[in-house]
Amino acid sequence: MASSSEGYTASEYIQHHLQHFATGKQTSIVDFSIINLDTIFFSLLSGLLVLFFLRRAAIKAHSGVPNRFQGFVELLVEQVEAQSKSIVHGDRRFIAPLALTVFSWVVAMNAFDLLPVDLLPMLWANSLTAAGVVASPHDVYMRVVPTADLNGSLGIAIGVLVLMLYYSIKIKGALGFAKELFCAPFGNHPVLWLANFVLNIIEFGAKTVSLGMRLFGNMYAGELVFMLIALLGGFVTLSLGGAFMFIGHIITGSIWAIFHILIVLLQGFIFMMLTLIYLGQSHQAH
């Protein structure tokens, strides 16, 4: 297979971009023996950006005619409040802001996928090479989309699971929640207690895994498509075929970027809605 302008083959290029800047070399999609430092950094950066803009909107808010930014944030808050009101029947003083935070944070993390694939990794590699930390940019790894890391997306899903358990105990009481675990959905006969308990544990696990896997799968696939499109531009040569490759790179990259904007927003919306649904179910009895 032909080599790219970076000196990689196509498969080497993709494998390089799928490696994290971590405390060790990643050997599988999920590897709990290492810490993906890039996932942590860009997750925190996304959260800080969300907090900055939402706080700025709150500080600048006034009762007069709002500017575009204030109008956008007010519309977003109203929509999230309307969704939380229709799903969660109870105290929403924490849940509605949580839903807004989840949506904004997930969208912000997803949005890093819209940056050129090689931009931030190249800047990071060049800075480390110039500082003499590494001998070659080929030794530097970085992935900038935290939700394309299963560790990151499952981490958020586990946070939702903790809140599900918290509200289940808070609303129903410890004894009420325990009774529900063992007596629903099949009934309270002692013979059915084990089956009820196992089914409820599977339900909690399935909700958590599906919530994290759905976000991860969509963003990971989108990241791969952007890498494949980047390869079209990486194999450009001074020939008629090379010109067609470059044109294809521009056209397909633009089309996928526009379509991916919808994916970025949709995945944030789905994650928020499922969070509200799961927390709403925690307020209800079987």
Short mmCIF file of C-alpha atoms in Angstrom, two decimals:
data_model
loop_
_atom_site.label_atom_id
_atom_site.label_comp_id
_atom_site.label_asym_id
_atom_site.label_seq_id
_atom_site.Cartn_x
_atom_site.Cartn_y
_atom_site.Cartn_z
CA MET A 1 0.00 0.00 0.00
CA ALA A 2 1.26 3.48 -0.81
CA SER A 3 2.67 5.65 1.91
CA SER A 4 1.12 8.92 3.03
CA SER A 5 2.91 12.26 3.31
CA GLU A 6 3.57 11.46 6.97
CA GLY A 7 5.53 8.34 6.07
CA TYR A 8 2.76 6.00 7.20
CA THR A 9 0.81 3.41 5.31
CA ALA A 10 -2.96 3.83 5.56
CA SER A 11 -3.29 1.15 8.24
CA GLU A 12 -0.36 2.57 10.24
CA TYR A 13 -1.90 6.05 10.02
CA ILE A 14 -5.21 4.86 11.48
CA GLN A 15 -3.54 2.71 14.14
CA HIS A 16 -1.41 5.68 15.19
CA HIS A 17 -4.45 7.95 15.53
CA LEU A 18 -6.32 5.35 17.57
CA GLN A 19 -3.62 5.32 20.25
CA HIS A 20 -4.14 7.47 23.34
CA PHE A 21 -1.65 9.69 25.11
CA ALA A 22 -1.64 7.50 28.18
CA THR A 23 0.42 6.11 31.03
CA GLY A 24 1.09 2.99 28.95
CA LYS A 25 0.54 1.54 25.50
CA GLN A 26 -3.08 0.66 24.79
CA THR A 27 -3.61 -2.95 23.71
CA SER A 28 -7.41 -3.00 23.44
CA ILE A 29 -10.42 -0.69 23.32
CA VAL A 30 -10.86 -1.09 27.08
CA ASP A 31 -7.68 -1.38 29.13
CA PHE A 32 -8.05 -0.59 32.83
CA SER A 33 -4.34 -0.96 33.48
CA ILE A 34 -3.56 2.44 31.97
CA ILE A 35 -4.93 5.99 32.27
CA ASN A 36 -5.81 7.85 29.07
CA LEU A 37 -4.50 11.30 29.92
CA ASP A 38 -5.84 12.89 26.72
CA THR A 39 -9.39 11.74 27.55
CA ILE A 40 -9.13 13.27 31.01
CA PHE A 41 -7.66 16.53 29.69
CA PHE A 42 -10.20 17.12 26.92
CA SER A 43 -13.08 16.06 29.18
CA LEU A 44 -12.03 18.68 31.72
CA LEU A 45 -11.40 21.26 29.01
CA SER A 46 -14.88 20.67 27.56
CA GLY A 47 -16.43 21.00 31.02
CA LEU A 48 -14.59 24.24 31.71
CA LEU A 49 -15.69 25.70 28.36
CA VAL A 50 -19.31 24.80 29.09
CA LEU A 51 -19.10 26.35 32.56
CA PHE A 52 -17.49 29.49 31.15
CA PHE A 53 -20.16 30.10 28.52
CA LEU A 54 -23.11 29.23 30.78
CA ARG A 55 -21.75 31.41 33.57
CA ARG A 56 -21.14 34.22 31.10
CA ALA A 57 -24.75 33.95 29.91
CA ALA A 58 -25.98 34.04 33.53
CA ILE A 59 -23.87 37.10 34.37
CA LYS A 60 -24.88 38.98 31.20
CA ALA A 61 -28.57 38.08 31.49
CA HIS A 62 -30.99 41.02 31.80
CA SER A 63 -34.73 41.59 31.59
CA GLY A 64 -34.58 43.66 28.42
CA VAL A 65 -34.30 42.48 24.82
CA PRO A 66 -31.74 39.66 24.91
CA ASN A 67 -28.82 39.47 22.51
CA ARG A 68 -28.37 36.40 20.34
CA PHE A 69 -26.19 34.56 22.82
CA GLN A 70 -28.52 35.17 25.74
CA GLY A 71 -31.51 34.27 23.59
CA PHE A 72 -29.86 31.00 22.55
CA VAL A 73 -29.01 30.02 26.13
CA GLU A 74 -32.51 30.95 27.36
CA LEU A 75 -34.05 28.84 24.59
CA LEU A 76 -31.79 25.92 25.52
CA VAL A 77 -32.66 26.22 29.22
CA GLU A 78 -36.40 26.40 28.46
CA GLN A 79 -36.27 23.34 26.23
CA VAL A 80 -34.34 21.28 28.79
CA GLU A 81 -36.70 22.40 31.57
CA ALA A 82 -39.71 21.42 29.45
CA GLN A 83 -38.24 17.96 28.80
CA SER A 84 -37.36 17.40 32.47
CA LYS A 85 -40.84 18.54 33.57
CA SER A 86 -42.55 16.09 31.24
CA ILE A 87 -40.39 13.11 32.31
CA VAL A 88 -39.45 13.58 35.96
CA HIS A 89 -42.42 13.97 38.31
CA GLY A 90 -40.81 15.26 41.44
CA ASP A 91 -38.22 17.74 42.67
CA ARG A 92 -36.24 18.88 39.61
CA ARG A 93 -34.08 21.55 41.22
CA PHE A 94 -31.00 19.40 40.68
CA ILE A 95 -32.15 17.21 37.79
CA ALA A 96 -33.02 19.99 35.32
CA PRO A 97 -29.61 21.73 35.68
CA LEU A 98 -28.00 18.27 35.52
CA ALA A 99 -29.74 17.60 32.20
CA LEU A 100 -28.54 20.95 30.84
CA THR A 101 -24.99 20.18 32.00
CA VAL A 102 -25.05 16.67 30.50
CA PHE A 103 -26.30 17.91 27.14
CA SER A 104 -23.85 20.81 26.94
CA TRP A 105 -20.89 18.76 28.16
CA VAL A 106 -21.47 15.80 25.82
CA VAL A 107 -21.98 18.14 22.84
CA ALA A 108 -18.78 20.03 23.72
CA MET A 109 -16.78 16.78 23.92
CA ASN A 110 -18.30 15.52 20.67
CA ALA A 111 -17.54 18.82 18.93
CA PHE A 112 -13.78 18.18 19.08
CA ASP A 113 -14.44 15.60 16.36
CA LEU A 114 -15.15 18.50 13.96
CA LEU A 115 -11.55 19.74 14.16
CA PRO A 116 -9.14 18.53 11.46
CA VAL A 117 -7.94 15.05 12.42
CA ASP A 118 -4.25 15.92 12.44
CA LEU A 119 -4.44 19.49 13.80
CA LEU A 120 -4.11 19.11 17.59
CA PRO A 121 -2.04 15.87 17.48
CA MET A 122 0.39 17.53 15.05
CA LEU A 123 0.74 20.67 17.20
CA TRP A 124 1.27 18.52 20.30
CA ALA A 125 3.82 16.28 18.57
CA ASN A 126 5.76 19.21 17.13
CA SER A 127 5.91 20.97 20.50
CA LEU A 128 7.23 17.85 22.24
CA THR A 129 9.74 17.24 19.46
CA ALA A 130 10.96 20.85 19.59
CA ALA A 131 11.35 20.60 23.37
CA GLY A 132 13.44 17.44 22.95
CA VAL A 133 10.97 15.29 24.89
CA VAL A 134 10.61 12.82 22.00
CA ALA A 135 12.84 12.08 19.04
CA SER A 136 10.09 11.93 16.42
CA PRO A 137 6.44 13.05 16.07
CA HIS A 138 5.68 9.38 15.23
CA ASP A 139 6.30 8.59 18.92
CA VAL A 140 3.52 10.94 20.07
CA TYR A 141 -0.12 9.87 20.39
CA MET A 142 -3.23 11.91 21.07
CA ARG A 143 -6.98 11.47 20.68
CA VAL A 144 -9.05 14.59 21.21
CA VAL A 145 -12.62 13.18 21.39
CA PRO A 146 -13.27 11.94 24.95
CA THR A 147 -16.58 10.29 23.99
CA ALA A 148 -14.80 8.17 21.36
CA ASP A 149 -12.99 6.51 24.26
CA LEU A 150 -15.14 3.78 25.82
CA ASN A 151 -13.56 4.51 29.20
CA GLY A 152 -14.83 8.09 28.98
CA SER A 153 -18.37 7.38 27.77
CA LEU A 154 -18.85 4.50 30.23
CA GLY A 155 -17.52 6.73 32.99
CA ILE A 156 -20.32 9.23 32.38
CA ALA A 157 -22.86 6.39 32.17
CA ILE A 158 -21.67 5.04 35.54
CA GLY A 159 -22.22 8.52 36.96
CA VAL A 160 -25.83 8.32 35.75
CA LEU A 161 -26.12 4.87 37.38
CA VAL A 162 -24.99 6.31 40.73
CA LEU A 163 -27.68 8.99 40.44
CA MET A 164 -30.29 6.36 39.55
CA LEU A 165 -29.46 4.43 42.72
CA TYR A 166 -29.34 7.63 44.78
CA TYR A 167 -32.80 8.79 43.70
CA SER A 168 -34.25 5.30 44.03
CA ILE A 169 -33.18 5.23 47.69
CA LYS A 170 -34.06 8.88 48.31
CA ILE A 171 -37.59 8.64 46.90
CA LYS A 172 -38.52 5.12 48.06
CA GLY A 173 -36.33 4.79 51.12
CA ALA A 174 -33.72 2.09 51.66
CA LEU A 175 -36.32 -0.52 52.66
CA GLY A 176 -38.65 0.47 49.83
CA PHE A 177 -35.86 0.21 47.27
CA ALA A 178 -34.74 -3.16 48.66
CA LYS A 179 -38.31 -4.41 48.56
CA GLU A 180 -38.61 -3.32 44.94
CA LEU A 181 -35.39 -5.13 44.03
CA PHE A 182 -36.68 -8.42 45.43
CA CYS A 183 -40.44 -8.14 44.86
CA ALA A 184 -40.77 -6.59 41.37
CA PRO A 185 -41.71 -7.25 38.66
CA PHE A 186 -42.88 -10.86 39.19
CA GLY A 187 -44.37 -10.51 42.67
CA ASN A 188 -43.43 -10.75 46.35
CA HIS A 189 -43.54 -14.53 46.79
CA PRO A 190 -40.25 -15.72 48.37
CA VAL A 191 -39.69 -18.17 45.51
CA LEU A 192 -39.52 -15.23 43.11
CA TRP A 193 -37.13 -13.06 45.15
CA LEU A 194 -33.95 -14.31 43.49
CA ALA A 195 -35.40 -14.01 39.97
CA ASN A 196 -36.60 -10.46 40.70
CA PHE A 197 -33.25 -9.44 42.13
CA VAL A 198 -31.24 -10.87 39.22
CA LEU A 199 -33.55 -9.24 36.67
CA ASN A 200 -33.31 -5.83 38.35
CA ILE A 201 -29.51 -6.03 38.53
CA ILE A 202 -29.40 -6.94 34.83
CA GLU A 203 -31.70 -3.99 34.09
CA PHE A 204 -29.44 -1.51 35.88
CA GLY A 205 -26.39 -2.97 34.13
CA ALA A 206 -28.03 -2.95 30.70
CA LYS A 207 -29.09 0.68 31.08
CA THR A 208 -25.57 1.72 32.03
CA VAL A 209 -23.78 -0.26 29.33
CA SER A 210 -26.20 0.73 26.56
CA LEU A 211 -26.02 4.40 27.57
CA GLY A 212 -22.23 4.45 27.36
CA MET A 213 -21.89 2.12 24.35
CA ARG A 214 -24.38 4.09 22.24
CA LEU A 215 -22.42 7.32 22.65
CA PHE A 216 -19.06 5.61 22.22
CA GLY A 217 -20.08 3.64 19.12
CA ASN A 218 -21.40 6.64 17.22
CA MET A 219 -18.46 8.90 18.03
CA TYR A 220 -15.85 6.17 17.43
CA ALA A 221 -17.36 5.41 14.02
CA GLY A 222 -17.43 9.11 13.15
CA GLU A 223 -13.78 9.43 14.14
CA LEU A 224 -12.84 6.53 11.84
CA VAL A 225 -14.70 8.10 8.91
CA PHE A 226 -12.81 11.37 9.40
CA MET A 227 -9.52 9.42 9.38
CA LEU A 228 -10.45 7.69 6.13
CA ILE A 229 -11.35 11.04 4.57
CA ALA A 230 -8.04 12.49 5.80
CA LEU A 231 -6.24 9.68 3.99
CA LEU A 232 -7.65 10.95 0.70
CA GLY A 233 -5.72 14.16 1.24
CA GLY A 234 -2.65 12.32 2.56
CA PHE A 235 -2.05 10.35 -0.65
CA VAL A 236 -2.23 13.33 -3.02
CA THR A 237 0.35 13.34 -5.81
CA LEU A 238 1.07 15.75 -8.68
CA SER A 239 -1.03 13.82 -11.18
CA LEU A 240 -4.56 13.66 -12.51
CA GLY A 241 -5.37 10.90 -10.03
CA GLY A 242 -3.90 12.95 -7.22
CA ALA A 243 -6.05 15.93 -8.19
CA PHE A 244 -9.18 13.76 -8.06
CA MET A 245 -8.09 12.46 -4.64
CA PHE A 246 -7.72 16.03 -3.36
CA ILE A 247 -11.11 17.08 -4.74
CA GLY A 248 -12.68 13.96 -3.20
CA HIS A 249 -11.00 14.82 0.10
CA ILE A 250 -12.51 18.33 0.11
CA ILE A 251 -16.01 17.27 -1.00
CA THR A 252 -16.40 14.21 1.22
CA GLY A 253 -14.82 15.99 4.19
CA SER A 254 -17.23 18.92 3.89
CA ILE A 255 -20.30 16.70 3.47
CA TRP A 256 -19.38 14.47 6.39
CA ALA A 257 -18.53 17.46 8.62
CA ILE A 258 -21.96 19.01 7.95
CA PHE A 259 -23.68 15.69 8.61
CA HIS A 260 -21.54 15.11 11.69
CA ILE A 261 -22.76 18.37 13.24
CA LEU A 262 -26.18 16.70 13.45
CA ILE A 263 -24.62 13.59 15.00
CA VAL A 264 -22.77 15.70 17.59
CA LEU A 265 -26.00 17.43 18.65
CA LEU A 266 -28.17 14.32 18.37
CA GLN A 267 -25.91 12.20 20.56
CA GLY A 268 -25.89 14.91 23.23
CA PHE A 269 -29.69 15.13 23.07
CA ILE A 270 -30.14 11.33 23.25
CA PHE A 271 -27.77 11.04 26.21
CA MET A 272 -29.63 13.83 28.03
CA MET A 273 -33.06 12.31 27.31
CA LEU A 274 -32.01 8.84 28.46
CA THR A 275 -30.54 10.35 31.62
CA LEU A 276 -33.86 12.07 32.33
CA ILE A 277 -35.83 8.89 31.54
CA TYR A 278 -33.69 6.74 33.83
CA LEU A 279 -33.87 9.29 36.66
CA GLY A 280 -37.62 9.62 36.06
CA GLN A 281 -37.99 5.86 36.42
CA SER A 282 -36.11 6.06 39.72
CA HIS A 283 -38.94 8.31 40.99
CA GLN A 284 -41.57 5.69 40.10
CA ALA A 285 -42.50 2.37 41.64
CA HIS A 286 -42.75 -0.80 39.58
#
